[in-house]
CSV table of C-alpha atoms in Angstrom, one decimal:
chain,number,residue,atom,x,y,z
A,1,MET,CA,38.9,8.2,-1.8
A,2,SER,CA,37.2,11.8,-1.7
A,3,THR,CA,35.1,10.5,-4.5
A,4,GLU,CA,33.3,7.7,-2.0
A,5,THR,CA,32.8,10.9,0.4
A,6,THR,CA,31.2,12.9,-1.8
A,7,LYS,CA,28.6,9.6,-2.6
A,8,GLY,CA,28.7,9.2,0.9
A,9,ASP,CA,27.7,12.8,1.4
A,10,ASP,CA,24.8,12.7,-2.0
A,11,HIS,CA,23.3,9.5,-0.3
A,12,ASP,CA,22.8,11.1,2.7
A,13,LYS,CA,21.1,14.2,0.9
A,14,THR,CA,18.6,12.0,-0.8
A,15,TRP,CA,18.0,9.8,2.4
A,16,GLU,CA,16.9,13.6,4.4
A,17,LYS,CA,14.8,14.6,1.7
A,18,ALA,CA,13.2,11.0,1.4
A,19,GLU,CA,12.8,11.3,4.6
A,20,LYS,CA,10.9,14.5,5.0
A,21,LYS,CA,8.3,13.7,2.5
A,22,PHE,CA,8.2,9.8,4.5
A,23,THR,CA,7.8,11.6,8.0
A,24,HIS,CA,5.1,14.4,6.6
A,25,LYS,CA,3.2,11.7,4.4
A,26,HIS,CA,-0.6,11.3,4.8
A,27,ALA,CA,-2.3,8.6,7.0
A,28,SER,CA,-3.9,6.4,4.1
A,29,GLN,CA,-0.4,7.3,1.7
A,30,TYR,CA,1.2,4.0,2.8
A,31,TYR,CA,-1.4,2.1,3.9
A,32,ASP,CA,-3.4,-0.1,2.3
A,33,PRO,CA,-6.4,-0.5,5.0
A,34,CYS,CA,-8.0,-3.7,2.8
A,35,GLN,CA,-4.5,-5.7,3.5
A,36,ASP,CA,-6.9,-7.5,6.2
A,37,PHE,CA,-9.1,-8.9,3.2
A,38,ALA,CA,-6.4,-9.9,0.7
A,39,ASP,CA,-4.7,-11.9,3.9
A,40,ARG,CA,-7.7,-13.6,4.5
A,41,SER,CA,-8.2,-14.5,1.3
A,42,LEU,CA,-4.6,-15.8,0.6
A,43,LYS,CA,-4.7,-17.8,3.5
A,44,CYS,CA,-8.9,-19.1,2.2
A,45,MET,CA,-6.5,-20.4,-1.1
A,46,LYS,CA,-4.4,-22.3,0.6
A,47,ARG,CA,-6.7,-23.9,3.3
A,48,ASN,CA,-8.7,-25.1,0.2
A,49,ALA,CA,-5.9,-26.3,-2.4
A,50,TYR,CA,-6.1,-23.2,-4.1
A,51,ASP,CA,-10.0,-23.6,-5.4
A,52,ARG,CA,-11.0,-20.3,-6.0
A,53,GLU,CA,-15.1,-21.2,-6.2
A,54,LEU,CA,-15.1,-21.6,-2.2
A,55,CYS,CA,-13.7,-18.2,-1.3
A,56,HIS,CA,-15.8,-16.0,-3.3
A,57,ASP,CA,-16.3,-14.0,-0.4
A,58,TYR,CA,-13.4,-12.9,0.2
A,59,PHE,CA,-12.8,-11.8,-2.6
A,60,GLN,CA,-15.8,-9.7,-2.9
A,61,ALA,CA,-14.9,-8.6,0.5
A,62,TYR,CA,-11.5,-7.4,0.0
A,63,ARG,CA,-12.5,-5.9,-4.3
A,64,ASP,CA,-15.3,-3.8,-2.3
A,65,CYS,CA,-13.3,-2.8,0.7
A,66,LYS,CA,-10.4,-1.7,-1.8
A,67,LYS,CA,-13.1,0.4,-4.3
A,68,ASN,CA,-14.5,2.3,-0.9
A,69,TRP,CA,-11.3,2.8,0.0
A,70,LEU,CA,-10.3,4.0,-3.6
A,71,THR,CA,-13.6,6.0,-4.2
A,72,GLN,CA,-12.7,8.3,-0.5
A,73,ARG,CA,-9.5,8.7,-2.4
A,74,LYS,CA,-10.2,10.5,-4.9
A,75,THR,CA,-13.5,12.4,-3.3
A,76,SER,CA,-11.1,13.7,-0.4
A,77,VAL,CA,-8.0,14.4,-2.8
A,78,PRO,CA,-8.4,17.9,-3.7
A,79,LYS,CA,-8.1,18.9,-7.5
A,80,THR,CA,-4.7,21.0,-8.5
A,81,GLU,CA,-5.9,22.5,-11.6
């Protein structure tokens, strides 16, 4: 029974460390602002019997959003060298 208590304590300590990291995260670290574009492109595919040609604009909007977001993240992250 003491091993179960130790495992539970270890789990609680691990969660405390992870919780601190999660609650103090940057706004976009776990959030993809382009998810709406991804959802729209998938809905378009379903509507059009999975014909990519008909949903080209949706995919292009997603690619543009993702490219802009990643560029913005690269320029805003400070170098650690």
